[in-house]
Coordinates of C-alpha atoms in Angstrom, one line a residue:
M1 CA 0.1 0.1 0.1
S2 CA 3.2 2.0 -0.2
D3 CA 2.1 3.7 -3.4
V4 CA -0.9 5.1 -2.2
S5 CA 0.5 6.3 1.2
S6 CA 0.4 10.0 0.2
L7 CA -3.4 9.5 0.4
L8 CA -3.2 9.3 4.2
R9 CA -1.0 11.9 4.9
H10 CA -4.1 14.3 5.6
R11 CA -6.3 13.6 8.7
L12 CA -10.1 13.5 8.4
Q13 CA -11.9 14.9 11.4
I14 CA -15.6 14.2 11.8
F15 CA -17.6 16.4 14.3
D16 CA -21.0 15.9 15.6
L17 CA -21.9 19.6 16.4
G18 CA -25.4 18.6 17.6
F19 CA -27.1 20.8 14.9
V20 CA -25.2 19.4 12.0
R21 CA -22.4 16.6 11.4
L22 CA -19.1 17.9 10.0
A23 CA -16.3 16.3 8.0
Y24 CA -13.3 18.2 7.5
L25 CA -10.1 17.6 5.9
K26 CA -7.4 20.0 5.5
N27 CA -5.0 19.5 2.4
D28 CA -2.4 21.8 0.7
S29 CA -5.0 22.8 -2.2
Y30 CA -5.3 26.5 -3.3
L31 CA -9.1 25.5 -3.7
T32 CA -11.6 24.3 -1.0
T33 CA -14.9 22.5 -1.8
A34 CA -17.9 22.9 0.7
Q35 CA -20.7 20.2 0.4
I36 CA -24.3 20.2 2.0
F37 CA -25.9 16.8 2.0
T38 CA -29.1 15.9 3.0
R39 CA -30.0 12.1 3.8
V40 CA -33.0 12.1 1.8
G41 CA -33.9 11.7 -1.9
S42 CA -36.5 10.4 -4.1
S43 CA -37.2 7.2 -2.2
V44 CA -38.9 8.8 0.4
E45 CA -41.3 10.6 -1.5
K46 CA -45.0 9.9 -1.5
T47 CA -47.4 9.0 -3.8
G48 CA -48.3 12.2 -5.5
E49 CA -45.0 14.0 -4.9
Y50 CA -42.7 11.8 -7.3
G51 CA -40.0 13.8 -8.4
I52 CA -40.3 16.5 -5.8
A53 CA -36.6 16.0 -4.5
H54 CA -35.1 16.7 -7.8
I55 CA -37.5 19.6 -8.7
L56 CA -36.5 21.4 -5.1
E57 CA -32.8 20.8 -6.2
H58 CA -33.4 23.1 -9.4
M59 CA -35.4 25.6 -7.1
F60 CA -32.7 26.1 -4.7
F61 CA -31.0 28.1 -7.2
K62 CA -33.8 30.2 -8.0
G63 CA -33.4 33.0 -5.5
S64 CA -33.1 33.5 -1.7
S65 CA -33.8 35.9 1.0
K66 CA -30.4 37.6 0.4
R67 CA -30.3 36.8 -3.1
P68 CA -33.7 37.3 -4.7
G69 CA -34.2 36.6 -8.6
G70 CA -33.8 33.5 -10.4
T71 CA -30.0 34.6 -11.7
S72 CA -28.9 36.0 -8.5
I73 CA -27.2 32.6 -6.8
P74 CA -25.5 31.7 -9.9
R75 CA -24.3 35.2 -10.4
A76 CA -22.8 35.5 -7.0
A77 CA -20.9 32.4 -7.5
N78 CA -19.5 33.3 -11.0
D79 CA -18.5 36.5 -9.3
I80 CA -15.9 35.0 -6.9
G81 CA -15.1 32.5 -9.8
A82 CA -16.8 29.6 -8.1
N83 CA -18.0 26.3 -9.5
M84 CA -21.4 25.4 -8.1
N85 CA -23.9 22.5 -8.6
A86 CA -26.0 19.9 -7.1
Y87 CA -27.7 16.5 -7.8
T88 CA -30.4 14.4 -6.4
T89 CA -30.3 10.5 -6.0
Y90 CA -32.7 7.8 -4.5
D91 CA -31.2 8.5 -0.9
H92 CA -29.3 11.9 -0.9
T93 CA -29.1 15.2 -2.1
A94 CA -26.0 17.2 -2.5
Y95 CA -25.2 20.9 -3.1
Y96 CA -21.6 21.9 -3.3
I97 CA -19.5 25.0 -4.2
T98 CA -15.6 25.1 -5.2
V99 CA -13.8 28.4 -4.3
L100 CA -10.4 29.8 -3.8
N101 CA -9.3 29.5 -0.4
D102 CA -9.2 33.5 0.2
S103 CA -13.1 33.4 -1.0
F104 CA -14.4 30.4 1.4
E105 CA -16.6 32.7 3.7
E106 CA -18.2 34.3 0.6
G107 CA -18.6 31.1 -1.2
F108 CA -20.0 29.2 1.8
D109 CA -22.3 32.1 2.6
I110 CA -23.7 31.8 -1.0
L111 CA -24.2 27.8 -0.6
S112 CA -25.5 28.2 2.8
D113 CA -28.0 30.9 2.1
M114 CA -29.6 29.1 -1.0
F115 CA -29.9 26.1 1.4
R116 CA -31.4 27.7 4.4
N117 CA -33.4 30.7 2.9
P118 CA -35.0 29.6 -0.3
L119 CA -37.9 31.8 -1.9
F120 CA -39.2 29.3 -4.3
P121 CA -40.8 32.0 -6.1
E122 CA -44.1 31.0 -8.0
E123 CA -43.0 32.5 -11.2
E124 CA -39.4 31.0 -11.3
F125 CA -41.1 27.6 -10.2
R126 CA -43.3 27.7 -13.3
K127 CA -40.5 28.5 -15.7
E128 CA -38.2 26.0 -14.1
L129 CA -40.5 23.1 -14.6
N130 CA -39.8 23.7 -18.5
P131 CA -36.4 22.6 -18.4
I132 CA -37.2 19.7 -15.9
L133 CA -39.5 18.5 -18.3
S134 CA -36.8 18.8 -21.2
E135 CA -34.6 16.5 -18.9
F136 CA -37.3 14.3 -18.5
R137 CA -37.8 13.8 -22.2
E138 CA -34.1 13.6 -22.8
R139 CA -33.8 10.4 -20.4
D140 CA -36.9 8.7 -22.0
D141 CA -35.3 9.3 -25.4
D142 CA -32.0 7.6 -24.5
P143 CA -32.4 4.0 -24.8
D144 CA -29.9 3.2 -22.0
D145 CA -31.9 5.4 -19.4
F146 CA -35.3 4.1 -21.1
I147 CA -34.5 0.5 -20.8
N148 CA -32.8 1.0 -17.1
E149 CA -36.1 2.6 -15.8
R150 CA -38.4 -0.1 -17.2
A151 CA -35.9 -2.5 -15.8
M152 CA -36.0 -0.9 -12.2
E153 CA -39.9 -0.8 -12.2
R154 CA -40.0 -4.3 -13.1
Y155 CA -37.3 -5.7 -10.6
Y156 CA -38.5 -3.7 -7.7
G157 CA -42.1 -3.5 -8.2
A158 CA -44.5 -0.6 -7.1
G159 CA -41.9 0.6 -4.4
Y160 CA -40.0 1.9 -7.1
H161 CA -40.3 5.1 -9.1
P162 CA -37.6 7.4 -11.0
I163 CA -35.7 10.1 -9.4
I164 CA -37.1 12.7 -11.7
G165 CA -40.8 11.4 -11.5
T166 CA -43.1 11.2 -14.1
E167 CA -44.5 13.7 -16.7
Q168 CA -47.8 13.6 -14.8
S169 CA -46.1 14.4 -11.5
I170 CA -43.8 17.3 -12.6
L171 CA -46.5 19.0 -13.9
A172 CA -48.6 18.4 -10.8
A173 CA -45.9 19.6 -8.4
T174 CA -46.6 23.0 -6.5
T175 CA -44.3 25.4 -4.5
V176 CA -46.5 24.2 -1.2
D177 CA -45.5 20.8 -1.9
M178 CA -41.6 22.0 -1.9
H179 CA -41.9 24.1 1.1
A180 CA -43.5 21.0 3.1
F181 CA -40.9 18.7 1.7
K182 CA -38.0 20.9 2.7
K183 CA -39.6 21.7 6.2
R184 CA -40.1 17.9 6.4
Y185 CA -36.3 16.7 5.7
Y186 CA -34.0 19.7 5.3
G187 CA -32.8 20.2 9.0
A188 CA -30.9 19.0 12.1
G189 CA -30.2 15.2 12.1
N190 CA -30.1 14.7 8.4
V191 CA -27.6 17.0 7.4
L192 CA -24.0 16.5 6.7
I193 CA -21.6 19.3 5.8
V194 CA -18.3 18.3 4.1
I195 CA -15.6 20.6 3.6
V196 CA -12.1 19.6 2.0
G197 CA -9.2 22.0 0.8
G198 CA -6.8 24.6 2.2
V199 CA -9.0 26.6 4.7
E200 CA -8.0 26.5 8.0
E201 CA -10.2 24.8 10.6
D202 CA -11.1 27.9 12.5
R203 CA -12.6 29.8 9.6
M204 CA -14.1 26.6 8.4
M205 CA -15.8 26.0 12.1
K206 CA -16.7 29.7 12.4
A207 CA -18.5 29.6 9.1
V208 CA -20.5 26.5 10.0
Q209 CA -21.7 27.8 13.2
Q210 CA -22.7 31.1 11.8
H211 CA -24.8 29.6 9.0
F212 CA -26.2 26.4 10.9
S213 CA -26.2 26.9 14.6
D214 CA -29.9 27.5 14.4
L215 CA -30.9 24.8 12.0
P216 CA -34.4 23.3 12.9
K217 CA -34.7 19.7 13.4
A218 CA -36.1 17.6 10.8
L219 CA -37.8 14.5 10.5
A220 CA -35.8 11.2 9.9
P221 CA -36.2 9.5 6.7
E222 CA -37.7 6.1 6.5
F223 CA -36.0 3.9 3.9
Q224 CA -37.9 1.1 2.8
R225 CA -35.7 -1.7 1.4
L226 CA -36.9 -3.0 -1.7
Q227 CA -37.0 -6.6 -2.6
A228 CA -36.0 -7.8 -6.1
T229 CA -38.0 -10.3 -7.8
S230 CA -36.6 -12.3 -11.0
A231 CA -37.9 -11.7 -14.2
D232 CA -37.3 -11.9 -18.0
M233 CA -38.6 -8.7 -19.9
E234 CA -37.8 -7.8 -23.7
L235 CA -39.0 -4.4 -25.3
T236 CA -39.0 -2.7 -28.8
R237 CA -38.5 0.5 -29.9
S238 CA -38.3 2.2 -33.2
G239 CA -35.3 4.5 -34.1
I240 CA -32.6 2.5 -32.5
Q241 CA -30.2 0.0 -34.4
E242 CA -28.5 -1.7 -31.4
A243 CA -30.1 -3.9 -29.0
Y244 CA -29.5 -2.9 -25.4
F245 CA -28.9 -5.9 -23.0
N246 CA -29.1 -6.0 -19.1
L247 CA -28.6 -8.3 -16.3
Y248 CA -29.2 -7.4 -12.9
Y249 CA -28.4 -9.3 -9.5
P250 CA -28.8 -8.2 -5.8
A251 CA -25.6 -6.6 -4.6
L252 CA -24.4 -6.1 -0.6
P253 CA -25.6 -2.8 1.0
Q254 CA -22.9 0.1 1.8
E255 CA -22.4 -1.1 5.3
H256 CA -21.9 -4.9 4.7
P257 CA -18.5 -5.9 6.0
K258 CA -18.0 -8.0 2.9
R259 CA -18.6 -5.0 0.7
H260 CA -15.2 -4.7 -0.6
H261 CA -15.0 -8.3 -1.5
E262 CA -18.0 -7.7 -4.0
D263 CA -16.4 -4.4 -5.2
L264 CA -13.4 -6.4 -6.3
M265 CA -15.1 -9.3 -7.6
N266 CA -17.2 -6.8 -9.8
F267 CA -14.1 -5.2 -11.0
I268 CA -12.5 -8.5 -12.2
L269 CA -15.8 -9.4 -14.0
G270 CA -16.6 -6.2 -15.7
G271 CA -14.9 -3.3 -14.2
S272 CA -12.2 -2.4 -17.0
D273 CA -11.3 -3.4 -20.7
S274 CA -9.2 -5.9 -18.8
S275 CA -12.2 -7.6 -17.2
L276 CA -13.2 -11.1 -18.0
L277 CA -16.2 -9.9 -19.5
F278 CA -14.5 -7.3 -21.8
E279 CA -11.6 -9.3 -22.7
R280 CA -13.8 -12.5 -23.7
I281 CA -16.8 -10.7 -25.5
R282 CA -14.8 -7.8 -27.3
E283 CA -11.4 -9.0 -27.5
E284 CA -11.5 -12.7 -27.8
L285 CA -14.9 -13.1 -29.9
G286 CA -15.0 -10.1 -31.8
L287 CA -18.6 -9.7 -31.1
S288 CA -20.0 -6.4 -32.4
C289 CA -20.4 -4.5 -29.2
Y290 CA -18.2 -1.5 -28.3
G291 CA -17.9 -2.3 -24.7
I292 CA -19.5 -4.6 -21.9
Y293 CA -19.1 -3.6 -18.2
S294 CA -20.8 -4.5 -15.0
M295 CA -21.2 -2.0 -12.1
I296 CA -22.5 -1.9 -8.5
S297 CA -24.9 0.8 -7.4
R298 CA -25.9 0.9 -3.6
N299 CA -28.6 3.2 -2.1
E300 CA -30.4 2.9 0.9
P301 CA -33.7 1.3 -0.5
F302 CA -31.7 -0.9 -2.9
N303 CA -28.5 -2.4 -4.3
N304 CA -27.7 -3.9 -7.4
L305 CA -25.0 -5.2 -9.9
N306 CA -25.8 -4.7 -13.8
I307 CA -24.3 -6.1 -16.5
S308 CA -24.7 -4.2 -19.5
C309 CA -23.9 -4.3 -23.3
G310 CA -25.0 -2.6 -26.7
I311 CA -24.8 -5.2 -29.2
D312 CA -26.0 -6.4 -32.7
P313 CA -29.4 -7.9 -32.0
L314 CA -28.5 -11.1 -34.0
E315 CA -25.4 -11.7 -31.4
I316 CA -27.7 -11.6 -28.3
G317 CA -27.8 -15.3 -27.9
I318 CA -23.7 -15.7 -28.2
L319 CA -23.6 -12.9 -26.0
E320 CA -25.9 -14.5 -23.2
T321 CA -24.3 -17.7 -23.5
E322 CA -20.6 -16.5 -23.0
I323 CA -21.7 -14.0 -19.9
Q324 CA -23.3 -17.2 -18.2
R325 CA -20.1 -18.9 -18.8
I326 CA -17.9 -16.4 -17.3
I327 CA -20.5 -16.1 -14.2
M328 CA -20.2 -19.8 -13.8
K329 CA -16.3 -19.6 -13.9
I330 CA -15.9 -16.8 -11.4
C331 CA -18.5 -19.0 -9.2
D332 CA -17.0 -22.2 -9.4
E333 CA -13.4 -21.6 -10.0
R334 CA -10.3 -19.8 -8.0
I335 CA -9.3 -17.0 -10.3
E336 CA -5.5 -16.5 -11.2
E337 CA -3.4 -14.2 -8.9
H338 CA -2.9 -11.8 -11.5
H339 CA -6.6 -10.7 -11.9
L340 CA -6.8 -9.8 -8.1
K341 CA -3.5 -7.7 -8.2
R342 CA -4.7 -5.9 -11.1
A343 CA -8.2 -4.7 -9.5
R344 CA -6.5 -3.8 -6.4
A345 CA -4.0 -1.8 -8.6
S346 CA -6.8 -0.2 -10.4
I347 CA -9.1 0.6 -7.6
R348 CA -6.0 2.3 -5.7
T349 CA -5.3 4.4 -8.8
A350 CA -8.9 5.5 -9.0
L351 CA -8.8 6.4 -5.4
A352 CA -5.6 8.4 -5.6
S353 CA -7.0 10.2 -8.8
R354 CA -10.0 11.3 -7.0
S355 CA -8.1 12.3 -4.0
E356 CA -5.9 14.8 -6.2
T357 CA -8.8 17.4 -6.1
S358 CA -10.7 18.7 -3.0
K359 CA -13.9 18.1 -4.9
G360 CA -13.0 14.5 -5.5
M361 CA -11.6 13.9 -1.9
A362 CA -14.9 15.3 -0.7
S363 CA -17.1 12.9 -2.6
M364 CA -15.2 9.9 -1.4
I365 CA -15.6 10.8 2.0
A366 CA -19.2 12.2 2.2
L367 CA -21.5 9.2 1.5
P368 CA -19.9 6.9 4.1
V369 CA -19.9 9.6 6.6
L370 CA -23.6 10.6 5.7
R371 CA -24.8 7.0 6.1
G372 CA -23.2 6.8 9.7
E373 CA -19.5 5.9 9.3
T374 CA -17.2 7.2 11.8
E375 CA -13.8 6.1 10.5
D376 CA -12.0 7.8 7.8
P377 CA -13.7 6.2 4.8
L378 CA -10.5 6.2 2.5
Q379 CA -8.2 4.7 5.2
K380 CA -10.9 2.0 5.7
A381 CA -11.4 1.1 2.0
L382 CA -7.5 1.1 1.4
R383 CA -6.9 -1.3 4.3
E384 CA -10.1 -3.6 3.4
L385 CA -9.0 -3.9 -0.1
E386 CA -5.8 -5.2 0.8
E387 CA -7.3 -7.9 2.9
V388 CA -9.5 -9.8 0.1
T389 CA -8.4 -12.8 -1.1
I390 CA -8.8 -15.0 -4.0
E391 CA -11.4 -17.2 -2.0
D392 CA -13.5 -14.0 -0.8
I393 CA -13.9 -13.2 -4.6
R394 CA -15.4 -16.5 -5.4
E395 CA -17.6 -16.4 -2.0
A396 CA -18.8 -12.8 -3.4
A397 CA -19.5 -14.3 -6.9
Q398 CA -21.6 -17.1 -5.4
R399 CA -23.6 -14.9 -3.0
T400 CA -24.4 -12.1 -5.6
F401 CA -25.2 -14.8 -8.5
S402 CA -27.3 -16.6 -6.4
G403 CA -29.9 -14.1 -6.0
P404 CA -32.9 -13.2 -8.2
R405 CA -32.0 -12.2 -11.6
L406 CA -33.2 -9.5 -13.9
R407 CA -33.1 -9.8 -17.8
A408 CA -33.9 -6.7 -19.5
V409 CA -33.5 -6.3 -23.2
L410 CA -34.3 -3.3 -25.4
L411 CA -34.7 -4.5 -29.1
P412 CA -35.3 -2.3 -32.4
D413 CA -38.5 -2.8 -34.3
A414 CA -38.4 -5.2 -37.0
I415 CA -37.7 -3.7 -40.3
D416 CA -40.8 -3.7 -42.4
S417 CA -40.0 -5.6 -46.0
D418 CA -42.3 -2.5 -47.3
D419 CA -39.9 0.0 -46.2
E420 CA -36.8 -1.7 -47.7
E421 CA -35.2 0.4 -50.3
E422 CA -35.8 -1.5 -53.6
D423 CA -33.1 -2.4 -56.0

């Protein structure tokens, strides 16, 4: 682990201030990233308010008591050269700003003000629904997103809905809904602030206490664990030429002590262009797919491993046979040592790459701490990766691939003979 020892030279501090939890890491950067996380996302939305967490994310940028007006917050950030953005997931939302150290207080004031004191003006709300609907249509138009959402709905049943909601729920949303959702969840007990960069601890702590010491208590979210059900689905769509092939299996939750076993197994299976899947499907057999990969998604309500590939529809049968053969191999046989060494080296490099920036380091720290981790997540990950054995890889594969499987395929509509070009 000596090649990544530099990742451990900075000490993460985790504070419970009562009104918020705070994770702080001082490094040598000229920049500081401040992130505000709320442990709530789309999965806690009630029927009739689907998509409200995502709409709320948009509307936080549309004016505050200190900076009214739809363009005031982005302009204030741009005035100090800051980079500012946000995102919404199934189980959390994040708002962040990256600034020069000299501008930290002003940048944190902008971020805190929009989070604490949004106005949600009705006229801005009605305008903002249009780009949100555009985002919805873009996702629905994209074949990958389309088949993934249909697959999740089938795999997890009625308990699942897309982060962005539906067209009907977006159009039905109101500013009253947003104020109620924010009041319900965006408060003490659910908020984590992560600050990584060159700003000194006393400046950082003073700013956090100034803006958050009076944060009101919020309702704790209740996450319902969704149960996966085996299924097989094939859909067709016009206007596409590739087939989109997906397999889904259950994965371990974030807090599981053997999560890193599964992470390494997944990397060996399909995490790179040297993986078992990629080398067999793309390089050895030369099937007509640009790439084939597997990835793990972990959220409070559900966790899954997804194998995905775009391919010539006529080659799906060969593809499936080979995928199942490789899954059986990784379950039944001891993989060669070089696979494990390569996976460890690649993951260490990925961690090192993300740690090169304050923003990247903050993102690695945030989610484990948000979900209750009290140890430095990076140190813990590096230590546990080194402890994984070849037998652990096989056990992880057996556990994962014995669970309920969903097969989801999106096929092009058949070409009608009358539409073919005549000679």
